[in-house]
Coordinates of C-alpha atoms in Angstrom, one line a residue:
M1 CA 109.0 122.6 114.9
V2 CA 110.7 118.7 114.8
G3 CA 111.8 117.5 118.0
S4 CA 110.4 120.0 120.3
T5 CA 110.0 118.7 123.7
G6 CA 108.2 122.0 124.9
G7 CA 111.1 122.9 127.5
A8 CA 109.9 119.9 129.8
A9 CA 112.1 117.3 131.6
V10 CA 111.1 113.6 130.6
P11 CA 109.9 112.0 133.8
D12 CA 111.8 109.2 134.7
A13 CA 109.0 106.9 134.7
A14 CA 107.3 107.8 131.5
T15 CA 109.3 104.5 129.1
V16 CA 106.9 103.7 126.6
T17 CA 106.9 100.0 124.4
V18 CA 105.6 100.4 120.9
V19 CA 104.1 96.9 119.6
G20 CA 105.0 96.8 115.2
G21 CA 108.3 98.5 113.6
G22 CA 105.8 99.5 111.0
V23 CA 104.3 102.9 109.4
A24 CA 102.2 103.3 112.7
G25 CA 104.8 102.4 115.4
V26 CA 107.7 103.8 114.0
C27 CA 105.9 107.4 113.6
A28 CA 105.5 107.5 117.1
A29 CA 108.5 106.2 118.2
V30 CA 110.0 108.7 116.3
V31 CA 107.8 111.4 118.0
L32 CA 108.4 109.8 121.3
A33 CA 112.3 109.6 121.0
E34 CA 112.9 112.8 119.8
R35 CA 111.8 114.4 123.1
G36 CA 113.6 112.0 125.1
V37 CA 111.3 109.9 126.0
P38 CA 112.7 106.0 126.5
V39 CA 110.9 104.0 123.9
T40 CA 111.1 100.6 123.0
V41 CA 110.4 98.9 119.6
L42 CA 109.0 95.3 119.3
E43 CA 108.6 94.1 115.9
A44 CA 107.9 90.4 114.8
R45 CA 109.4 90.3 111.0
P46 CA 113.5 90.4 111.1
T47 CA 113.5 93.8 109.5
L48 CA 111.1 97.0 110.2
G49 CA 108.2 97.9 107.5
G50 CA 105.0 95.9 108.4
R51 CA 103.2 96.3 105.3
L52 CA 105.5 98.3 103.7
G53 CA 108.4 96.5 103.8
T54 CA 110.9 94.5 102.4
R55 CA 112.6 90.9 102.0
T56 CA 115.6 89.6 99.9
V57 CA 115.0 86.8 97.5
T58 CA 117.8 85.1 95.3
L59 CA 116.8 84.3 91.4
T60 CA 118.0 81.3 89.8
D61 CA 120.7 83.4 87.9
G62 CA 122.1 83.8 91.5
S63 CA 121.4 87.5 92.1
R64 CA 119.9 88.6 94.9
Q65 CA 117.3 91.3 95.1
P66 CA 115.1 93.2 97.2
V67 CA 111.4 92.9 97.0
D68 CA 109.1 95.0 98.5
H69 CA 105.8 94.1 100.0
G70 CA 104.3 95.5 97.2
F71 CA 103.9 99.0 95.6
H72 CA 102.8 101.9 97.2
A73 CA 101.9 105.3 96.3
F74 CA 103.1 108.7 98.3
F75 CA 100.7 110.9 97.5
R76 CA 102.0 114.3 98.0
Q77 CA 99.3 115.0 100.9
Y78 CA 100.2 112.2 102.7
H79 CA 102.3 115.6 104.7
N80 CA 102.5 113.7 108.2
L81 CA 104.0 110.5 106.6
R82 CA 106.2 112.6 104.7
A83 CA 107.4 114.6 107.5
M84 CA 108.3 111.4 109.1
L85 CA 110.5 110.8 105.8
R86 CA 112.4 114.6 106.4
R87 CA 114.0 113.2 109.7
V88 CA 116.2 110.8 107.3
D89 CA 116.2 112.6 103.9
P90 CA 115.1 116.6 104.6
A91 CA 114.7 117.1 101.0
L92 CA 113.1 114.1 100.2
G93 CA 115.4 113.1 97.5
L94 CA 114.6 109.2 98.7
L95 CA 111.2 110.1 96.9
R96 CA 111.0 110.4 92.8
P97 CA 107.6 111.6 90.8
V98 CA 106.0 108.7 89.3
P99 CA 104.8 109.8 85.7
G100 CA 101.0 110.1 85.6
Y101 CA 98.1 107.8 86.8
P102 CA 96.7 106.0 84.0
V103 CA 93.8 103.6 84.5
L104 CA 94.0 100.8 81.5
H105 CA 90.9 99.0 80.4
R106 CA 90.9 96.2 77.7
D107 CA 88.5 98.0 75.3
W108 CA 88.4 101.7 76.1
P109 CA 91.4 104.3 75.9
A110 CA 93.0 105.4 79.4
E111 CA 91.7 107.9 81.8
D112 CA 95.0 109.5 83.3
F113 CA 94.3 111.0 86.7
G114 CA 98.0 112.4 87.5
R115 CA 97.8 115.2 84.5
L116 CA 94.3 116.9 85.8
P117 CA 94.9 120.4 87.8
A118 CA 95.5 120.0 91.4
A119 CA 93.0 122.0 93.5
P120 CA 89.7 120.8 93.8
P121 CA 87.3 122.4 92.5
W122 CA 89.3 122.4 89.0
N123 CA 90.8 119.0 89.3
L124 CA 86.9 117.9 89.3
L125 CA 85.4 120.7 86.4
A126 CA 88.5 119.4 84.5
L127 CA 87.5 115.5 85.2
L128 CA 84.5 116.6 83.4
L129 CA 85.5 118.1 80.5
R130 CA 88.2 115.8 80.0
S131 CA 87.1 112.4 80.3
P132 CA 85.9 110.4 77.6
S133 CA 84.5 108.3 79.8
V134 CA 81.4 111.2 81.0
R135 CA 79.5 113.2 78.1
L136 CA 77.3 116.0 79.0
R137 CA 74.1 113.6 78.2
D138 CA 75.3 111.6 80.5
L139 CA 75.7 114.3 83.6
L140 CA 72.0 114.9 82.8
R141 CA 70.8 111.2 83.4
M142 CA 72.8 110.9 86.5
D143 CA 70.8 111.3 90.0
G144 CA 72.2 115.0 91.5
R145 CA 70.9 113.5 94.8
A146 CA 73.1 110.9 95.0
A147 CA 75.8 112.6 93.8
L148 CA 75.7 115.4 96.4
P149 CA 77.7 113.3 99.7
L150 CA 80.7 113.1 97.3
L151 CA 80.8 117.0 97.2
T152 CA 79.0 117.6 101.1
Y153 CA 81.8 115.7 103.2
H154 CA 81.4 115.6 106.4
P155 CA 83.0 113.7 109.5
E156 CA 79.7 113.4 111.4
R157 CA 77.0 113.5 108.6
T158 CA 78.5 111.2 106.1
Y159 CA 79.0 108.8 108.5
A160 CA 75.8 109.0 110.1
E161 CA 73.8 108.9 106.8
L162 CA 76.1 106.5 105.0
D163 CA 78.2 104.2 106.7
G164 CA 75.1 101.4 106.6
V165 CA 74.8 101.8 103.0
T166 CA 77.4 99.5 100.4
A167 CA 79.6 101.6 98.1
A168 CA 77.9 99.2 95.2
G169 CA 75.0 100.8 96.1
L170 CA 76.4 104.1 96.1
L171 CA 77.3 104.0 93.0
D172 CA 74.2 102.0 91.6
A173 CA 72.5 105.3 92.6
L174 CA 74.5 107.2 90.7
R175 CA 73.3 106.3 87.5
L176 CA 76.5 106.9 85.8
P177 CA 77.2 105.3 82.6
D178 CA 78.8 101.5 82.9
R179 CA 82.3 102.8 81.2
A180 CA 82.6 105.5 84.0
R181 CA 81.4 103.7 86.4
A182 CA 84.7 101.3 85.4
M183 CA 87.2 104.2 84.5
L184 CA 86.3 106.6 87.6
F185 CA 85.0 104.9 90.7
E186 CA 85.3 101.2 90.6
V187 CA 89.6 101.3 90.6
F188 CA 89.8 104.0 93.1
S189 CA 87.2 101.9 95.5
H190 CA 89.3 98.8 94.6
S191 CA 92.1 100.3 96.2
F192 CA 91.1 100.0 99.5
F193 CA 91.6 96.3 99.5
N194 CA 87.7 95.7 99.9
H195 CA 84.7 94.4 97.6
E196 CA 82.6 97.1 96.7
A197 CA 79.6 95.2 97.6
E198 CA 81.4 94.8 101.1
F199 CA 82.9 98.5 101.3
S200 CA 81.1 101.1 103.4
A201 CA 79.7 104.2 101.0
A202 CA 81.0 106.5 103.5
E203 CA 84.3 105.0 103.4
L204 CA 84.2 105.7 99.7
V205 CA 82.4 109.4 100.2
A206 CA 85.7 110.0 102.8
N207 CA 88.2 108.4 100.6
F208 CA 86.8 110.3 97.7
H209 CA 87.6 113.6 99.8
F210 CA 90.7 113.3 100.8
Y211 CA 92.2 111.8 97.8
F212 CA 90.6 114.3 95.2
L213 CA 87.9 117.0 96.3
G214 CA 89.7 118.5 99.3
N215 CA 92.9 117.7 98.7
P216 CA 94.8 120.8 97.3
E217 CA 98.0 118.2 96.2
G218 CA 96.0 116.4 93.4
L219 CA 96.2 112.9 92.4
A220 CA 100.5 113.0 91.4
F221 CA 102.2 110.7 93.7
D222 CA 105.7 110.2 94.1
A223 CA 107.7 106.5 95.3
P224 CA 111.3 106.1 96.0
A225 CA 113.1 105.4 94.1
A226 CA 115.4 102.3 95.9
D227 CA 113.9 99.4 98.0
Y228 CA 111.8 100.0 101.1
E229 CA 114.4 98.9 103.2
S230 CA 117.8 100.7 101.9
A231 CA 115.3 104.4 101.8
I232 CA 113.5 104.2 104.7
W233 CA 113.7 101.4 107.3
R234 CA 117.3 101.3 107.7
P235 CA 118.0 104.6 107.9
L236 CA 114.7 105.4 110.5
A237 CA 116.0 102.5 112.7
G238 CA 119.7 104.6 112.7
H239 CA 117.5 107.7 113.6
L240 CA 115.9 106.1 116.5
R241 CA 118.4 104.6 117.6
R242 CA 120.7 107.6 117.5
H243 CA 117.9 109.1 119.9
G244 CA 117.9 106.7 122.1
A245 CA 115.6 104.2 121.4
R246 CA 115.6 100.5 121.4
V247 CA 114.5 98.5 118.0
R248 CA 114.3 95.4 118.5
C249 CA 113.2 93.1 115.1
G250 CA 112.3 89.3 115.2
Q251 CA 110.5 89.6 118.3
P252 CA 106.7 88.3 117.8
V253 CA 104.6 89.3 120.9
A254 CA 102.8 86.2 122.6
S255 CA 101.0 88.6 125.0
V256 CA 100.2 91.8 127.1
A257 CA 99.2 92.4 130.7
P258 CA 98.6 95.4 132.6
V259 CA 100.8 95.3 135.9
A260 CA 101.7 97.9 138.8
G261 CA 102.6 101.2 137.7
G262 CA 102.3 100.1 133.6
W263 CA 102.4 97.3 131.2
R264 CA 104.4 94.1 130.8
V265 CA 105.1 92.7 126.9
E266 CA 106.0 89.1 126.5
T267 CA 107.5 87.6 123.5
T268 CA 107.1 84.4 121.9
S269 CA 111.3 83.8 123.3
G270 CA 110.3 84.7 126.5
D271 CA 111.7 87.5 126.7
R272 CA 109.5 90.4 129.0
F273 CA 109.5 94.4 128.8
R274 CA 108.0 96.4 131.3
S275 CA 106.9 99.9 130.4
R276 CA 104.4 102.5 131.9
Y277 CA 102.9 103.3 128.7
L278 CA 101.9 100.9 125.4
V279 CA 101.3 101.5 122.0
L280 CA 100.1 98.2 119.7
A281 CA 100.7 99.5 115.9
V282 CA 99.7 95.9 114.9
D283 CA 97.7 95.0 111.6
P284 CA 94.1 93.7 112.2
P285 CA 94.5 90.0 112.7
S286 CA 97.8 90.4 114.9
L287 CA 95.7 92.8 117.3
G288 CA 92.8 90.1 117.4
T289 CA 95.2 87.7 118.1
L290 CA 97.2 89.7 120.8
L291 CA 93.7 90.2 122.4
R292 CA 92.8 86.4 122.7
A293 CA 95.6 85.2 124.0
S294 CA 96.1 87.8 126.6
P295 CA 93.1 88.0 128.9
E296 CA 94.7 90.0 131.4
L297 CA 94.5 92.9 129.0
A298 CA 90.5 91.9 127.3
A299 CA 89.6 92.4 130.9
A300 CA 91.8 95.8 131.8
A301 CA 89.7 97.1 128.4
P302 CA 85.9 95.3 127.7
G303 CA 85.3 98.1 125.2
L304 CA 88.8 97.9 123.7
A305 CA 88.2 93.9 123.4
R306 CA 84.6 94.5 122.1
R307 CA 85.6 96.7 119.6
V308 CA 88.2 94.3 118.0
A309 CA 86.1 91.0 118.0
R310 CA 83.7 93.7 116.2
S311 CA 86.3 94.9 113.4
G312 CA 87.4 92.8 110.9
T313 CA 90.5 92.4 108.6
G314 CA 89.8 92.8 104.7
P315 CA 89.5 90.1 102.0
P316 CA 93.0 88.5 100.6
Y317 CA 95.1 90.3 98.8
A318 CA 98.1 89.1 96.1
V319 CA 100.7 90.3 94.9
A320 CA 103.3 88.8 91.8
R321 CA 106.8 90.2 90.7
Y322 CA 108.0 88.5 87.8
W323 CA 111.9 88.7 85.7
L324 CA 111.2 88.6 82.3
G325 CA 113.3 87.5 79.8
G326 CA 112.3 91.0 77.8
D327 CA 110.7 94.2 78.1
V328 CA 107.5 95.6 77.6
A329 CA 106.5 98.7 75.2
A330 CA 108.6 102.0 75.7
R331 CA 105.6 103.4 76.1
R332 CA 103.6 101.5 78.9
P333 CA 103.2 103.5 82.3
V334 CA 105.0 102.7 85.1
F335 CA 101.9 102.3 87.5
G336 CA 98.9 101.9 86.3
G337 CA 95.1 101.2 87.8
V338 CA 93.5 98.2 85.7
S339 CA 89.9 98.2 85.3
R340 CA 87.0 95.6 85.3
Q341 CA 89.7 92.6 84.8
P342 CA 88.6 89.4 87.0
T343 CA 91.7 89.4 89.6
L344 CA 94.5 92.1 88.1
D345 CA 94.0 95.6 90.0
S346 CA 97.4 97.5 89.0
V347 CA 100.8 97.1 87.2
T348 CA 103.9 98.3 88.4
L349 CA 107.1 98.3 86.2
Y350 CA 109.8 98.2 88.6
H351 CA 113.1 97.9 86.6
R352 CA 112.3 101.6 85.0
L353 CA 111.6 102.8 89.1
E354 CA 113.8 101.0 91.3
A355 CA 117.4 100.5 91.4
A356 CA 118.1 97.3 91.9
A357 CA 115.5 96.3 89.5
R358 CA 117.1 98.8 87.0
S359 CA 120.4 97.1 87.6
W360 CA 118.9 93.7 86.5
S361 CA 117.3 95.0 83.6
A362 CA 120.1 96.6 82.3
R363 CA 122.4 93.5 82.9
T364 CA 119.9 90.8 81.5
G365 CA 117.3 93.3 79.5
G366 CA 114.5 91.9 81.1
A367 CA 111.8 93.4 82.9
V368 CA 110.5 93.7 86.3
V369 CA 106.8 93.7 87.0
E370 CA 104.6 93.4 89.9
L371 CA 100.8 92.5 89.7
H372 CA 98.5 93.6 92.5
A373 CA 95.2 91.9 93.3
Y374 CA 93.9 94.3 96.2
A375 CA 90.8 92.1 96.6
C376 CA 90.9 88.3 95.6
P377 CA 88.8 85.3 96.0
E378 CA 89.7 83.1 99.0
G379 CA 91.7 79.8 99.0
V380 CA 93.0 80.5 95.6
P381 CA 97.0 79.4 96.0
A382 CA 99.4 82.5 95.0
P383 CA 101.0 81.0 91.9
E384 CA 97.4 80.5 90.2
L385 CA 96.5 83.9 91.6
A386 CA 100.0 85.0 89.3
G387 CA 99.2 82.9 86.3
R388 CA 95.8 84.2 86.3
M389 CA 97.1 88.0 87.1
R390 CA 99.5 87.8 83.8
A391 CA 97.2 86.4 81.3
E392 CA 94.7 89.1 82.2
L393 CA 98.0 91.8 81.7
A394 CA 98.4 90.4 78.4
G395 CA 94.9 90.8 77.3
L396 CA 96.2 94.6 78.0
W397 CA 99.9 94.6 76.7
P398 CA 100.1 91.8 74.1
E399 CA 103.8 91.9 74.3
V400 CA 103.6 90.3 77.6
A401 CA 102.7 87.1 76.8
G402 CA 105.5 86.3 74.5
L403 CA 107.9 87.4 77.5
P404 CA 109.5 84.4 79.2
I405 CA 109.3 83.9 82.8
R406 CA 113.1 83.8 84.5
D407 CA 111.6 84.3 87.7
L408 CA 108.9 84.5 89.6
H409 CA 107.9 85.1 93.6
A410 CA 104.1 85.9 94.4
R411 CA 102.4 85.5 97.6
V412 CA 98.7 86.0 99.5
E413 CA 98.2 87.8 102.3
R414 CA 95.1 89.2 104.2
R415 CA 96.3 92.3 107.0
A416 CA 94.7 95.0 105.8
P417 CA 91.7 96.5 107.9
A418 CA 87.6 96.0 106.6
F419 CA 85.8 98.9 106.1
R420 CA 82.6 97.3 106.0
P421 CA 79.0 99.0 106.4
G422 CA 78.4 99.7 109.7
D423 CA 81.4 99.3 111.3
H424 CA 82.3 102.9 112.1
A425 CA 80.6 103.7 114.9
D426 CA 82.2 100.5 116.9
R427 CA 86.1 100.9 114.8
P428 CA 88.7 101.0 117.4
G429 CA 90.4 104.7 118.0
V430 CA 93.7 105.6 119.2
A431 CA 93.3 106.0 122.7
T432 CA 91.1 102.9 124.5
D433 CA 89.9 102.1 128.0
A434 CA 93.1 101.2 129.7
D435 CA 95.1 103.3 131.7
G436 CA 98.4 103.6 129.8
L437 CA 97.0 102.1 126.7
W438 CA 96.9 103.8 122.5
L439 CA 96.1 102.1 119.5
A440 CA 97.9 103.1 115.7
G441 CA 97.6 101.5 112.4
D442 CA 95.8 102.2 109.2
G443 CA 92.4 100.4 110.4
I444 CA 92.0 102.8 113.2
G445 CA 89.6 105.6 113.3
T446 CA 90.8 108.9 113.9
D447 CA 89.2 112.5 112.9
V448 CA 92.1 113.4 111.0
P449 CA 91.2 112.8 107.1
S450 CA 93.3 110.5 106.1
A451 CA 94.0 106.7 104.5
L452 CA 96.7 104.4 103.9
L453 CA 100.2 105.3 104.3
E454 CA 99.1 108.4 105.6
R455 CA 96.5 107.0 108.4
A456 CA 99.0 105.1 109.7
A457 CA 101.1 107.7 109.8
V458 CA 98.7 110.2 111.5
T459 CA 97.3 107.2 114.0
G460 CA 101.1 106.9 115.0
I461 CA 101.6 110.4 116.3
Q462 CA 98.4 110.6 117.9
A463 CA 99.2 108.1 119.8
A464 CA 102.9 109.3 120.9
N465 CA 101.1 112.9 121.3
H466 CA 98.7 111.4 124.2
I467 CA 102.1 110.4 126.0
L468 CA 103.5 113.3 125.5
R469 CA 100.4 115.6 126.7
R470 CA 100.2 113.2 129.6
V471 CA 104.0 113.6 130.8
G472 CA 104.0 117.7 130.5
L473 CA 105.8 117.5 127.2
G474 CA 105.5 119.4 123.5
A475 CA 103.1 117.5 121.2
E476 CA 103.9 116.7 117.7
P477 CA 102.4 118.9 115.3
V478 CA 99.5 116.8 112.5
R479 CA 98.9 118.6 109.9
A480 CA 95.2 117.6 108.0
I481 CA 93.8 118.8 104.9
R482 CA 90.8 120.4 104.8
R483 CA 88.2 118.5 107.5
Y484 CA 84.9 119.3 105.2
G485 CA 84.0 118.7 101.2
L486 CA 83.2 121.7 98.9
L487 CA 79.6 122.0 99.9
A488 CA 79.3 120.6 103.2
R489 CA 77.7 122.8 105.7
R490 CA 79.4 122.6 108.9
R491 CA 76.7 122.1 111.4
R492 CA 76.8 119.3 113.7
A493 CA 75.1 115.8 112.3
P494 CA 72.1 115.4 115.1
R495 CA 72.5 113.0 117.8
G496 CA 69.8 110.0 117.6

């Protein structure tokens, strides 16, 4: 039951500071505020959102356009994230279906994952029967033993057996035809902002389970029909304030320290916030920076400090949004993954998706095209990466080469978590070794199958639930897909 307090009163001292106003932090704050727990959310940026945030830019024609941090797919098994969105839109009218999920290649026909049956194992059977990338003779050449882990995901055994192997190594062992590897697996593995040679095979299997073989909702997904600030963050900020929470944006946190009876958080402006409990819901580089700037925190939580020091941040990623003087062909998909291009990993047609971009397109006749590189080379400036991605798109969609550039906003960031081989055992979890301190975010470990936006939502809710149990209030339900793979044996992994 959303917002249930379990019938108990909130203790006077049960105050909470949540550092980070992205998906994880806001989910934690919503759960706590709805139960009457006094919550303060501190966000460094001018608005909520984190990596799901929005900024406003002024184009050369004088118009102002909202620009999201990047396109995000709201998959239908993101049950916990969707439960948060229902706080402000019970019917989820803010989301619109994105037709299809094609993978594009310069030399091969597109593969569309969005049109497969939803439930396993029928989705897998349909993929094998329909995909032009896999033929019967190819299946006979595959190494069945190497493929078995994809069907036998186990939350303990998979990591015990495969976390020391790279995703590239696992795909090599499958002996897939090159086309099948490119179209069916490489695009999928790149979507987690890591290079295959630096990405754990166990994480690849876990995500294959979460998105495909353990997920009855299918690979179809939705996206907001308006920018994230309008559709999500402004309404959720209002929801938090109506439940008594304080939302303080433009408040970068400088340090954190344990004090008698709780925690002290100091911002770069010198403001101090004290609370009994603390949730750190920040991205991996910010968490590392905060620990280095907070020696008292590191001393109070040596296990956390060690784990954070050993965990890493993924490679840089680039986002380039083009406003073009003309439209692409009508047959082009709203969203498509891209295989085997040096830089480009996906393309989104925002003028067919989002209200402000659609309005600009209707007025000018132009297209708003966003290009992503999920794991790009280091040290390359954003404009150069943007140019590379546009040239690669023109190789896929020739009409792009003839469309003049009206505006370009490009950036490179490095804020996604790394999932390197061997990281799992030391990955920070929601609980820490400091009293009254919890973590949340898409790089935080959890036993609930999840990834990306849903991992952020799940860990935010779990952090809030730890506090609710501590103060005797009813916890928020956490919904999950099936825990085990289709052919997994459900015995515990042996302990070494």
